[in-house]
PDB file of N, CA and C in Angstrom:
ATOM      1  N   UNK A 299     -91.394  92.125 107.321  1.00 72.00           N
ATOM      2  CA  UNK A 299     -90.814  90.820 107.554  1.00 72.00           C
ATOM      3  C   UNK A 299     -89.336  90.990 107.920  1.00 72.00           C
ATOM      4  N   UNK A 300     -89.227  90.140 108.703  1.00 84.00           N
ATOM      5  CA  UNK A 300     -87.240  90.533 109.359  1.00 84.00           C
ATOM      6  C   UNK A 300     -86.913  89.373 108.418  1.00 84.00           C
ATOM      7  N   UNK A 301     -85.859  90.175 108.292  1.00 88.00           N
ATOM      8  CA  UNK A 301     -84.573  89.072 107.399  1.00 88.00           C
ATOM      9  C   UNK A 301     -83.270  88.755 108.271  1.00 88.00           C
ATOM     10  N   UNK A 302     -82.484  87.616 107.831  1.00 88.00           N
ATOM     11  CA  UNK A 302     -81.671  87.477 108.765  1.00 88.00           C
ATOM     12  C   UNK A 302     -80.542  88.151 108.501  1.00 88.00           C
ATOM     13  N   UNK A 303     -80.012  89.316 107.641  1.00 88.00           N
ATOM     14  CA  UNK A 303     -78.829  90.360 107.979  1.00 88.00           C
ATOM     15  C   UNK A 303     -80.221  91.392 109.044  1.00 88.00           C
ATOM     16  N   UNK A 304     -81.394  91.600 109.131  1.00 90.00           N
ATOM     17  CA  UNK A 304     -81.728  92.468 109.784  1.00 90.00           C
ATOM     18  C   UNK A 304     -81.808  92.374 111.389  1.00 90.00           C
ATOM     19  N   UNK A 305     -81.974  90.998 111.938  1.00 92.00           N
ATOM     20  CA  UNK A 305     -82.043  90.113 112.883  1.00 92.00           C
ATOM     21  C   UNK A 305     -80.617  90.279 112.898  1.00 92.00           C
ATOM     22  N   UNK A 306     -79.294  90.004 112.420  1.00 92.00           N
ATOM     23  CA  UNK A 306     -77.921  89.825 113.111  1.00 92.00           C
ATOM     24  C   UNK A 306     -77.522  91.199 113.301  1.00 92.00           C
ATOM     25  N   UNK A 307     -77.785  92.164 112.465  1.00 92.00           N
ATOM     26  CA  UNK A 307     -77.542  93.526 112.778  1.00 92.00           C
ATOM     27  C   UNK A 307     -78.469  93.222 114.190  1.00 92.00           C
ATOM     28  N   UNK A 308     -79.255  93.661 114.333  1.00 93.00           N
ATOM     29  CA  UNK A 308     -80.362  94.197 115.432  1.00 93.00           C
ATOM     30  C   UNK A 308     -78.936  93.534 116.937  1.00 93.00           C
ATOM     31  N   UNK A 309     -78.896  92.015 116.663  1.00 92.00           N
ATOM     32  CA  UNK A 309     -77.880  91.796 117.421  1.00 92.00           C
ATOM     33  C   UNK A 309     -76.882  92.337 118.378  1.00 92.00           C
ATOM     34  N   UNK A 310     -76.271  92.467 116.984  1.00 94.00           N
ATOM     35  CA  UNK A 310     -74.836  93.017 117.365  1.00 94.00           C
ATOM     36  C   UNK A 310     -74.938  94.228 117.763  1.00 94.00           C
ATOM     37  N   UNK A 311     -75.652  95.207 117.246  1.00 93.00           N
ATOM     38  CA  UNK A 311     -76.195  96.464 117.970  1.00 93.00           C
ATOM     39  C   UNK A 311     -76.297  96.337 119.412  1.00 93.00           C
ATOM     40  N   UNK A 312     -77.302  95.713 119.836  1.00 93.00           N
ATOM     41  CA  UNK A 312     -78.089  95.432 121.177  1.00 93.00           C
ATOM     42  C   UNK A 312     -76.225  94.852 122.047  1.00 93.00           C
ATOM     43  N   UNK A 313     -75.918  93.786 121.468  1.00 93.00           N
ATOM     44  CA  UNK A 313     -73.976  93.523 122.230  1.00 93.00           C
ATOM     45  C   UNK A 313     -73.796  94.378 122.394  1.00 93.00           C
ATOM     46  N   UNK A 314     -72.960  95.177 121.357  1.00 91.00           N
ATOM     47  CA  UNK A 314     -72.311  96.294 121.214  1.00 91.00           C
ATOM     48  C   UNK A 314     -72.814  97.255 122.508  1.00 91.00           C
ATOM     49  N   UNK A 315     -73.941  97.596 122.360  1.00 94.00           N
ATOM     50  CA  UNK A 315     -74.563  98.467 123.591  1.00 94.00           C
ATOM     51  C   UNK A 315     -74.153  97.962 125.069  1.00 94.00           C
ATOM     52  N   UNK A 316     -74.611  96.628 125.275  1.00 94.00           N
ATOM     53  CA  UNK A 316     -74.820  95.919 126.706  1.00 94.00           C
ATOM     54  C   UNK A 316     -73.248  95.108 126.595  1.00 94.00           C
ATOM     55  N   UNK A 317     -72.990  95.085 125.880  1.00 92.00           N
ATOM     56  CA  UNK A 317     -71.617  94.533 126.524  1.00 92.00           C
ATOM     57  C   UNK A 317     -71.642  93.082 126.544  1.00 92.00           C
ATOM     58  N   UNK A 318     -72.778  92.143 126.001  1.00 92.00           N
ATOM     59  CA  UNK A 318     -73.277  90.920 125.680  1.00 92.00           C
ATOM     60  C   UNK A 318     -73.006  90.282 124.319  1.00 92.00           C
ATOM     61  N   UNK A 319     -71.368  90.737 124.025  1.00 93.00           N
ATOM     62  CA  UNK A 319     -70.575  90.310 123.521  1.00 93.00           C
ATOM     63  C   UNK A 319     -70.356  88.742 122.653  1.00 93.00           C
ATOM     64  N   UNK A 320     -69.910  88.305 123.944  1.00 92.00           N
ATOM     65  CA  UNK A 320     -69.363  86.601 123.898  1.00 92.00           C
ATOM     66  C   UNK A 320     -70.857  85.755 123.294  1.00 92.00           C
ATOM     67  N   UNK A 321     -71.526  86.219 123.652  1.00 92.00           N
ATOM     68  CA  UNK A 321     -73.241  85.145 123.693  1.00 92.00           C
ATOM     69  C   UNK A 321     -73.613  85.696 122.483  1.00 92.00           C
ATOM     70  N   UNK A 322     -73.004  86.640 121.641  1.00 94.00           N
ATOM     71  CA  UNK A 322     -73.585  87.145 120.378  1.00 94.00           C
ATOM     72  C   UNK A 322     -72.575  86.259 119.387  1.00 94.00           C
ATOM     73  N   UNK A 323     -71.546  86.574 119.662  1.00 94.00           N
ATOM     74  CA  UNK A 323     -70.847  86.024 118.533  1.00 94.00           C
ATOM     75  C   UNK A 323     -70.453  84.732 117.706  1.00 94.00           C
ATOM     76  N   UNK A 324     -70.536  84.028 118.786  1.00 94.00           N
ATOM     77  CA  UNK A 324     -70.543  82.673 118.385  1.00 94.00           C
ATOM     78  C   UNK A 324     -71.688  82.435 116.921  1.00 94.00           C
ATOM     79  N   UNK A 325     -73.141  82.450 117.458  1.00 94.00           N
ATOM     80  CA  UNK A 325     -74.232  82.788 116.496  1.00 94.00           C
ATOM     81  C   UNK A 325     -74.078  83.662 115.458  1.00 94.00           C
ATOM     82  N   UNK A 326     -73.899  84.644 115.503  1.00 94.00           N
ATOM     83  CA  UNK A 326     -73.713  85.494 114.107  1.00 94.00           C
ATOM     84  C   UNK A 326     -72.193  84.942 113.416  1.00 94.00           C
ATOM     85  N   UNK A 327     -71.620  84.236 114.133  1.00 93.00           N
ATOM     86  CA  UNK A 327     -70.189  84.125 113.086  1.00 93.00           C
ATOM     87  C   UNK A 327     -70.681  82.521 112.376  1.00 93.00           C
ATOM     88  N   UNK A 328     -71.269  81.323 112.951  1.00 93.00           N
ATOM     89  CA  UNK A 328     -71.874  80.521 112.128  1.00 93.00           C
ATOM     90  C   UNK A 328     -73.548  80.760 111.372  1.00 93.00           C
ATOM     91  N   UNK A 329     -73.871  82.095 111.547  1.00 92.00           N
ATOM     92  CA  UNK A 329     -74.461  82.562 110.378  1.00 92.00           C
ATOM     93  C   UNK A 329     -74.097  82.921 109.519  1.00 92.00           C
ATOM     94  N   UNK A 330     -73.256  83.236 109.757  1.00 90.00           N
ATOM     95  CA  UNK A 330     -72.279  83.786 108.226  1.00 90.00           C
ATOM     96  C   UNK A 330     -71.521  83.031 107.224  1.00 90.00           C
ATOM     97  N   UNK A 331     -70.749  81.548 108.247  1.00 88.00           N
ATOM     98  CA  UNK A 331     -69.955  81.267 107.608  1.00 88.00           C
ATOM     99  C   UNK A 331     -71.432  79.942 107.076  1.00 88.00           C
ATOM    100  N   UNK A 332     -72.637  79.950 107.369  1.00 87.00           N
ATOM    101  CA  UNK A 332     -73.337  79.358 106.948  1.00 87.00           C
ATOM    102  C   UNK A 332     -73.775  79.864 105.615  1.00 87.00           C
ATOM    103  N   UNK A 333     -73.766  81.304 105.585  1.00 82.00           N
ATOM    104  CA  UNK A 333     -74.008  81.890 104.119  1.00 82.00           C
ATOM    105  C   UNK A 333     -73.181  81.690 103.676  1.00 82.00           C
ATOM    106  N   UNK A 334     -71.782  81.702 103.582  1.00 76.00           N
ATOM    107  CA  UNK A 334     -70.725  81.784 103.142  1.00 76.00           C
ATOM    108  C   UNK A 334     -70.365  80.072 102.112  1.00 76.00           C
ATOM    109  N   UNK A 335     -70.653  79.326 102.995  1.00 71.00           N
ATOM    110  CA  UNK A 335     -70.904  77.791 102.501  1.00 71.00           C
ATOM    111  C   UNK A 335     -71.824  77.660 100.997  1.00 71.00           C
ATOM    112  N   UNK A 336     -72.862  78.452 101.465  1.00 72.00           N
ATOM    113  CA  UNK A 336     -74.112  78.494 100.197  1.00 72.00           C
ATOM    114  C   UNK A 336     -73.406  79.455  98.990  1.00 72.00           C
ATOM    115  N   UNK A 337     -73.214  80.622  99.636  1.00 72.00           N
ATOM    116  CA  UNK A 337     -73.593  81.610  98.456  1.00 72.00           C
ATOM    117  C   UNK A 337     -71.823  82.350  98.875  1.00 72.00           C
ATOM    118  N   UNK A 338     -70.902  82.012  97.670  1.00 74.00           N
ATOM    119  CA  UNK A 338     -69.827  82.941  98.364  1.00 74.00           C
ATOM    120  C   UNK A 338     -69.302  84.297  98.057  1.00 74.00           C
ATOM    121  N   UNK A 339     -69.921  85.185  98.906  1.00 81.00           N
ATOM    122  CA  UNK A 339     -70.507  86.527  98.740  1.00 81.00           C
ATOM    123  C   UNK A 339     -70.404  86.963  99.790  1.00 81.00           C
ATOM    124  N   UNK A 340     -70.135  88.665  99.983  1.00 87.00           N
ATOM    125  CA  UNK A 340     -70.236  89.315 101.164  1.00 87.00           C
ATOM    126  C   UNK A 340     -71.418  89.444 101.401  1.00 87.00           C
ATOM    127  N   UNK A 341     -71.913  89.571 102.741  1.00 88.00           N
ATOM    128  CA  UNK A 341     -73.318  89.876 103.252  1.00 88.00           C
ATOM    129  C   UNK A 341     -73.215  90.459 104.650  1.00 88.00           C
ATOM    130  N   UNK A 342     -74.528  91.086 104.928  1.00 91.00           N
ATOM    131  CA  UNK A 342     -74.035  92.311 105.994  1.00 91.00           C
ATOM    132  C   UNK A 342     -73.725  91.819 107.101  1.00 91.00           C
ATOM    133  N   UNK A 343     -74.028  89.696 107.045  1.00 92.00           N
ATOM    134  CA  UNK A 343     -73.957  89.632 108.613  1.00 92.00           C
ATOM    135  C   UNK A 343     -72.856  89.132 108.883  1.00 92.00           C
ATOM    136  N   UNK A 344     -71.431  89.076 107.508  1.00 92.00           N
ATOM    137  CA  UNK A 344     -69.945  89.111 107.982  1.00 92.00           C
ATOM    138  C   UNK A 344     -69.434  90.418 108.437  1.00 92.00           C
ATOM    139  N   UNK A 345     -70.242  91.615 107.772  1.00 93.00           N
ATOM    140  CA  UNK A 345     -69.834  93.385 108.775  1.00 93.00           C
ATOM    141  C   UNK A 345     -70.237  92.795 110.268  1.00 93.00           C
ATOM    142  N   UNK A 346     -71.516  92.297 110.754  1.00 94.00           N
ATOM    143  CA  UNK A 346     -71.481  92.110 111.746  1.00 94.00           C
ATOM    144  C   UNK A 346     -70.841  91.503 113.081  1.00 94.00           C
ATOM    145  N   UNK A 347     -70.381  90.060 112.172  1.00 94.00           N
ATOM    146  CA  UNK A 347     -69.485  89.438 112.870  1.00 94.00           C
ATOM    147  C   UNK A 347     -67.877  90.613 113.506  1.00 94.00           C
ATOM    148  N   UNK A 348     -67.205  90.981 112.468  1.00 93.00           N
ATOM    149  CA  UNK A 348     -66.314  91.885 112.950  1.00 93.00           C
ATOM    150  C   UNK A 348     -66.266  92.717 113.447  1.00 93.00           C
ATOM    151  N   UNK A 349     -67.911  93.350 113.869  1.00 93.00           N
ATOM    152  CA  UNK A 349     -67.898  94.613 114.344  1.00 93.00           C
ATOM    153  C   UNK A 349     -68.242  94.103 116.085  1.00 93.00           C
ATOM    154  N   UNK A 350     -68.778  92.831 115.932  1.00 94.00           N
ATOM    155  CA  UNK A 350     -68.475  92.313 117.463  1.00 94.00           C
ATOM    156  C   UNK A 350     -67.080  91.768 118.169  1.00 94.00           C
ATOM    157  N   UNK A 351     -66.602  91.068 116.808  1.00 92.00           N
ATOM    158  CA  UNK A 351     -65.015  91.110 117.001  1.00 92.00           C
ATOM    159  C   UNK A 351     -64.215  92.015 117.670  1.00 92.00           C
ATOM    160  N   UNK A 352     -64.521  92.784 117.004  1.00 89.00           N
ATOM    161  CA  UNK A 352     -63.606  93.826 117.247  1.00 89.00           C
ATOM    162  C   UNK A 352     -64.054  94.450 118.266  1.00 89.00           C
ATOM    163  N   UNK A 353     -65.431  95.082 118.984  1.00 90.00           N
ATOM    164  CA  UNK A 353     -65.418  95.394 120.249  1.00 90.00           C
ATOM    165  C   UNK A 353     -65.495  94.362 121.465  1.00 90.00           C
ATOM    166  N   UNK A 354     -65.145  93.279 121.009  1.00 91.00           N
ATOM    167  CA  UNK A 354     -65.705  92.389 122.162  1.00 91.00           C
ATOM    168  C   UNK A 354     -63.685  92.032 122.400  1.00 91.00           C
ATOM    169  N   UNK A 355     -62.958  92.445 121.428  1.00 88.00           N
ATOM    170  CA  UNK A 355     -61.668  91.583 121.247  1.00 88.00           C
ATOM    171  C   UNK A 355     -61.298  90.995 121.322  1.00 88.00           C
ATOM    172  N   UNK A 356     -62.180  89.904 120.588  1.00 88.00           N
ATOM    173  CA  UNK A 356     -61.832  88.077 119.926  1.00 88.00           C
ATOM    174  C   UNK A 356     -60.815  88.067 118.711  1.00 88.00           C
ATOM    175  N   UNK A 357     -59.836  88.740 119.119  1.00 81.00           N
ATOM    176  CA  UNK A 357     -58.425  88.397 117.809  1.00 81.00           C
ATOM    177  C   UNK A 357     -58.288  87.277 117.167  1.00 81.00           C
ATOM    178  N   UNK A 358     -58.418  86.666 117.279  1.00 83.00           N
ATOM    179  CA  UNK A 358     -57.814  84.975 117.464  1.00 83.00           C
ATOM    180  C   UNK A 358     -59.116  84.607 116.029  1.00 83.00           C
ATOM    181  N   UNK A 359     -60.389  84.443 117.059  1.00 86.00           N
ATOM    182  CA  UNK A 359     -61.709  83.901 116.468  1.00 86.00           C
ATOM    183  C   UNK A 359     -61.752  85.047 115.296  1.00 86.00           C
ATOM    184  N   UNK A 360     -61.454  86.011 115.060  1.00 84.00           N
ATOM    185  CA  UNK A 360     -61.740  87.010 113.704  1.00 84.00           C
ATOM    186  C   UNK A 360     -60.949  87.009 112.641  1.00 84.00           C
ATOM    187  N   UNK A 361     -59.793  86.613 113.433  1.00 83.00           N
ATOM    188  CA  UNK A 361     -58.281  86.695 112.357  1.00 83.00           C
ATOM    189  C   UNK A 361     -59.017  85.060 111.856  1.00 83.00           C
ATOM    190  N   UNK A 362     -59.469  84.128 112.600  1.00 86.00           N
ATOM    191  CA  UNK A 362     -59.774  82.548 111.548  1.00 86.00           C
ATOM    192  C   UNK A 362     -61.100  82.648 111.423  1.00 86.00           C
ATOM    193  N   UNK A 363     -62.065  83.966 111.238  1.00 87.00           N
ATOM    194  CA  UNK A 363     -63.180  84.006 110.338  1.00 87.00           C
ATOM    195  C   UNK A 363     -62.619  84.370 109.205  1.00 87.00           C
ATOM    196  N   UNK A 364     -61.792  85.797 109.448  1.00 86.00           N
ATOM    197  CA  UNK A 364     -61.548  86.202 108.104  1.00 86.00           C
ATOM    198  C   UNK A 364     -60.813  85.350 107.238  1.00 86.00           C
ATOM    199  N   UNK A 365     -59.525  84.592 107.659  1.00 83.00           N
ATOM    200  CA  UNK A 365     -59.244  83.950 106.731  1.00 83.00           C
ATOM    201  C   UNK A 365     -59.820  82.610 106.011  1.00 83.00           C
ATOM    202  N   UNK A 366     -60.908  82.242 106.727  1.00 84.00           N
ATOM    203  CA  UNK A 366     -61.604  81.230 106.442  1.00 84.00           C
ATOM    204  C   UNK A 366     -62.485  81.803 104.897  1.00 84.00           C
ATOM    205  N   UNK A 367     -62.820  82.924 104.944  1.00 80.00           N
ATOM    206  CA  UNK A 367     -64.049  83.599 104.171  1.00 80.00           C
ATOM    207  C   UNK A 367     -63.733  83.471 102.679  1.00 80.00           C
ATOM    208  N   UNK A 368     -63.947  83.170 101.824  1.00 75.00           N
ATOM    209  CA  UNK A 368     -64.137  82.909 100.192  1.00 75.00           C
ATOM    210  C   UNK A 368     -65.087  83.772  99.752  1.00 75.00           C
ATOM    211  N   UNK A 369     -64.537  85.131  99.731  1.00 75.00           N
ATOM    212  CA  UNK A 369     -65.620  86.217  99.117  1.00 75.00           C
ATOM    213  C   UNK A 369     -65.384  86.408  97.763  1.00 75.00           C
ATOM    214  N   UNK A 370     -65.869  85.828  96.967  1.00 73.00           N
ATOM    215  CA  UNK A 370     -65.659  85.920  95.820  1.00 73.00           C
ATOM    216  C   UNK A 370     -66.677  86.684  94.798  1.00 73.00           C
ATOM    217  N   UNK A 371     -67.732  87.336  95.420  1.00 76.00           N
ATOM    218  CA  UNK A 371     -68.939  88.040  94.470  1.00 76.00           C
ATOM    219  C   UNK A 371     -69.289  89.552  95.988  1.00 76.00           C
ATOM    220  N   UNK A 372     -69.902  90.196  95.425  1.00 81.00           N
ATOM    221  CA  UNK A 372     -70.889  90.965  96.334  1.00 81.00           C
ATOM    222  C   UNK A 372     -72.237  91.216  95.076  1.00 81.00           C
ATOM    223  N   UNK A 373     -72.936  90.584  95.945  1.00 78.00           N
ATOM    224  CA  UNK A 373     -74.222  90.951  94.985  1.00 78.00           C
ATOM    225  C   UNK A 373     -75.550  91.540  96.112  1.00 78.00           C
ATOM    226  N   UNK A 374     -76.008  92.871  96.405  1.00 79.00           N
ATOM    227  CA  UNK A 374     -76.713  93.572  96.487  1.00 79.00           C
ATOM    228  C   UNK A 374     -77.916  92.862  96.791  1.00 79.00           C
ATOM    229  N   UNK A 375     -78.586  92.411  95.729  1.00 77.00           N
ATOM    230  CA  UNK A 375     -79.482  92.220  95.205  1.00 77.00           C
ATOM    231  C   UNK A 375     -80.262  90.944  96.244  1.00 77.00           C
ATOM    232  N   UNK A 376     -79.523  89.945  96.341  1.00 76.00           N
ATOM    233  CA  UNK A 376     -79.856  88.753  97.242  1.00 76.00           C
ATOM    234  C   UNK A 376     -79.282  88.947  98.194  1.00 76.00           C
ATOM    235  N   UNK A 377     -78.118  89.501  98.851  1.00 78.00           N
ATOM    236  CA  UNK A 377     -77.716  89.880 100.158  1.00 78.00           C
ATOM    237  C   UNK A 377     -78.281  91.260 100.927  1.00 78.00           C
ATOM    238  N   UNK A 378     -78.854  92.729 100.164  1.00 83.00           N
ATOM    239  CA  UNK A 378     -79.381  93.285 101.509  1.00 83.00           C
ATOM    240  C   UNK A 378     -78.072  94.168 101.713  1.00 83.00           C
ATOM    241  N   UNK A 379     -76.879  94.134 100.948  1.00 88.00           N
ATOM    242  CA  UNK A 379     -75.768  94.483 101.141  1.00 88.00           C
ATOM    243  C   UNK A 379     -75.747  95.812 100.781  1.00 88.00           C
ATOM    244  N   UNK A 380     -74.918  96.656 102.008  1.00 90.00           N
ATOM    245  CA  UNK A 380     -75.048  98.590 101.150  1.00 90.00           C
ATOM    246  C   UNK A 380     -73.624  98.713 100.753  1.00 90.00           C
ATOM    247  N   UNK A 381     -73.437  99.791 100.026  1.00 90.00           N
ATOM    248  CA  UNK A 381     -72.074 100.121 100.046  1.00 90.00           C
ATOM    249  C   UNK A 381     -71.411 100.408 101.261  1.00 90.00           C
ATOM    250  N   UNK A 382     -72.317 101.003 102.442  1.00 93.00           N
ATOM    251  CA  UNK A 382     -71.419 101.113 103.304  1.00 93.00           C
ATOM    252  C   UNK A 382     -71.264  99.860 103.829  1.00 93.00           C
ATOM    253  N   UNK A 383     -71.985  98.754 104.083  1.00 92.00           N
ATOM    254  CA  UNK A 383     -71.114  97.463 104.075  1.00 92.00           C
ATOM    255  C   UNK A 383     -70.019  96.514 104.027  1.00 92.00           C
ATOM    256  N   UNK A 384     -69.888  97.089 102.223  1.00 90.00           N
ATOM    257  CA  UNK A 384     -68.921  96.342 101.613  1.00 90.00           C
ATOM    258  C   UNK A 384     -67.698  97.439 102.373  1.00 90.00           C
ATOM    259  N   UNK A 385     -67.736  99.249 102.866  1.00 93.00           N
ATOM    260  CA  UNK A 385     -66.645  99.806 103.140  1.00 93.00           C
ATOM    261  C   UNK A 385     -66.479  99.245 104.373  1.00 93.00           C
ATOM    262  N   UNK A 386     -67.417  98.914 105.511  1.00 93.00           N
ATOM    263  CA  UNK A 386     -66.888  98.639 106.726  1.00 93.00           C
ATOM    264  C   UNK A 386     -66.336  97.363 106.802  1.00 93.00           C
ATOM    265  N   UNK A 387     -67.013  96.442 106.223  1.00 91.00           N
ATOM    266  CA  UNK A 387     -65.734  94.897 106.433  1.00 91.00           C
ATOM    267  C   UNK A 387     -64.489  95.126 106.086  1.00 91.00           C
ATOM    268  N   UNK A 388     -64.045  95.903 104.737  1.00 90.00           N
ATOM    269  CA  UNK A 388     -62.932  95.782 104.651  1.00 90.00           C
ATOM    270  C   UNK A 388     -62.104  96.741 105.424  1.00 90.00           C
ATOM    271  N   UNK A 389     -62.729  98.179 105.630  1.00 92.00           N
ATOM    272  CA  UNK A 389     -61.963  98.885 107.146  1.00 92.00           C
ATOM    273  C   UNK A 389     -61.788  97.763 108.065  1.00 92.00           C
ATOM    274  N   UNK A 390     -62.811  96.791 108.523  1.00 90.00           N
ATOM    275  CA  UNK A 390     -62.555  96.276 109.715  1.00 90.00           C
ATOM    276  C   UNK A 390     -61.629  94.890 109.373  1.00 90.00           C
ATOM    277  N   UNK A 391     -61.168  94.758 108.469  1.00 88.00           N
ATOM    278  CA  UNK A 391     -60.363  93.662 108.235  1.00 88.00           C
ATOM    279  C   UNK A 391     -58.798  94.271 107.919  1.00 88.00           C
ATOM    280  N   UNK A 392     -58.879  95.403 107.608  1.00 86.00           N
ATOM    281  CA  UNK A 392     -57.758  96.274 107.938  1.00 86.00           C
ATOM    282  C   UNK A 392     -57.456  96.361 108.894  1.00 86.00           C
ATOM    283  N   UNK A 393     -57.967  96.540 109.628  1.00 83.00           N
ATOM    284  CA  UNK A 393     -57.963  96.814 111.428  1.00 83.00           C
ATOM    285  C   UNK A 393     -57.179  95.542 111.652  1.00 83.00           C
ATOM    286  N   UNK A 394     -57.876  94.227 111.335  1.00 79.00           N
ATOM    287  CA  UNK A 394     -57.046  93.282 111.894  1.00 79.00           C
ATOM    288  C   UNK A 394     -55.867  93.089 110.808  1.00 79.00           C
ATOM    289  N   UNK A 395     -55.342  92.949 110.108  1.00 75.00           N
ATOM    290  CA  UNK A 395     -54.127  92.818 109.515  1.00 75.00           C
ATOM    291  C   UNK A 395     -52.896  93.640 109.986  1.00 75.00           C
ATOM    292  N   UNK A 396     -53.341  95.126 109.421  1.00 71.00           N
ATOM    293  CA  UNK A 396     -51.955  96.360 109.814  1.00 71.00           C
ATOM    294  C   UNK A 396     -51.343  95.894 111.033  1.00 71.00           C
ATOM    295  N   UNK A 397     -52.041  95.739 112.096  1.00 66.00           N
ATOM    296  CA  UNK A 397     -51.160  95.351 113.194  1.00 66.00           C
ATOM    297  C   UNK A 397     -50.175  93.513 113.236  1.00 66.00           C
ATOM    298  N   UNK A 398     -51.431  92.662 112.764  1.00 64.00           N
ATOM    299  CA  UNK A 398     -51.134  91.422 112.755  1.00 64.00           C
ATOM    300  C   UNK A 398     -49.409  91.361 112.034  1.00 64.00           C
ATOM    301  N   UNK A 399     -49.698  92.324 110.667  1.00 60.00           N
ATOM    302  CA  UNK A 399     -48.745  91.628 109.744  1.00 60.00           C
ATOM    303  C   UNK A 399     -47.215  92.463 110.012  1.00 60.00           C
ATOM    304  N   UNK A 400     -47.592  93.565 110.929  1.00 58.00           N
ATOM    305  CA  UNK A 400     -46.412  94.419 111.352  1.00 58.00           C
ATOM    306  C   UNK A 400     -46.429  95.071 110.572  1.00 58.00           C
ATOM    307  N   UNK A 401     -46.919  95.488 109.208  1.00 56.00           N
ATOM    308  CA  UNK A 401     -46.436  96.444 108.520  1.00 56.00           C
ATOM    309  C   UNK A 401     -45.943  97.978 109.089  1.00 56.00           C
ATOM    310  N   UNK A 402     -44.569  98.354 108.589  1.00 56.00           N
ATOM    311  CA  UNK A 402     -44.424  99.191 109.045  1.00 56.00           C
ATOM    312  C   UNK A 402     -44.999 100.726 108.641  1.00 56.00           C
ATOM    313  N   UNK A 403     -45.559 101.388 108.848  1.00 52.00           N
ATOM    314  CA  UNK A 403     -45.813 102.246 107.988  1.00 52.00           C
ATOM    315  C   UNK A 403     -45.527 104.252 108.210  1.00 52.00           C
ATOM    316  N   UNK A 404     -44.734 103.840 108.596  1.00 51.00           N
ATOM    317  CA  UNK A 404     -43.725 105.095 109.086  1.00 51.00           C
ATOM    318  C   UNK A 404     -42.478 104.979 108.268  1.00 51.00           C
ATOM    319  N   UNK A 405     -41.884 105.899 107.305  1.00 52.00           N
ATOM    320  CA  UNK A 405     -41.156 105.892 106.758  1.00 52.00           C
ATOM    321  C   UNK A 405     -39.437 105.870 107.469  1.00 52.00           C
TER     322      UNK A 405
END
C-alpha cells in the first residue's frame, strides 16, 4: 500500500531527476503544511519539500515554509520518519539560514 510520505518522496525524486520542479512543489509543500495543521511533527514529506526547494531554487517559497512550520514532536511511529530524515531537514534548513542570516563564519 503507498502512503503519502511514499507518494511525495517518489515525487520529488522523479523532479529532482526531470527537472519538473515548479509542478512538484506547490503540491508537496501544501501536503505538508496540511500535516503540519493536524499533527505538529516532522514528517518525511517536509524533507521533501526542501529538497525540491532547494534544487529547483525557490528561496523565497522555502525560507516562508520553513518559518511557517511548528515542529514541535518527531514521532516515528505515525510519520514513517527515519533518522536520516530528521538529519536532512535540518542540514537543509541550514542551507537556507547560514547564508540568509549572514553569519559570518570565518574568524
Amino acid at each position: 500500500m503507498l502512503t503519502v510520505p511514499a507518494i511525495t518522496r517518489s515525487l520529488a525524486t522523479i523532479a529532482c531527476q526531470t527537472g519538473k520542479l515548479k509542478s512538484v512543489f506547490v503540491p508537496i509543500r501544501r501536503i505538508a503544511e496540511s500535516i503540519s495543521s493536524v499533527h505538529h511533527g516532522l514528517s518525511p514529506v517536509h524533507v521533501d519539500v526542501l529538497q525540491v526547494a532547494i534544487k529547483g531554487m525557490f528561496y523565497s517559497a522555502a525560507l516562508t515554509f520553513i518559518e511557517k512550520q511548528d515542529i514541535v514532536e518527531v514521532d516515528p511511529k505515525h510519520t514513517e520518519l527515519t533518522s536520516e530524515d530528521v538529519l536532512r531537514y535540518f542540514y537543509y534548513v541550514g542551507m537556507w539560514y547560514v547564508p540568509i542570516a549572514g553569519w559570518n563564519l570565518m574568524p
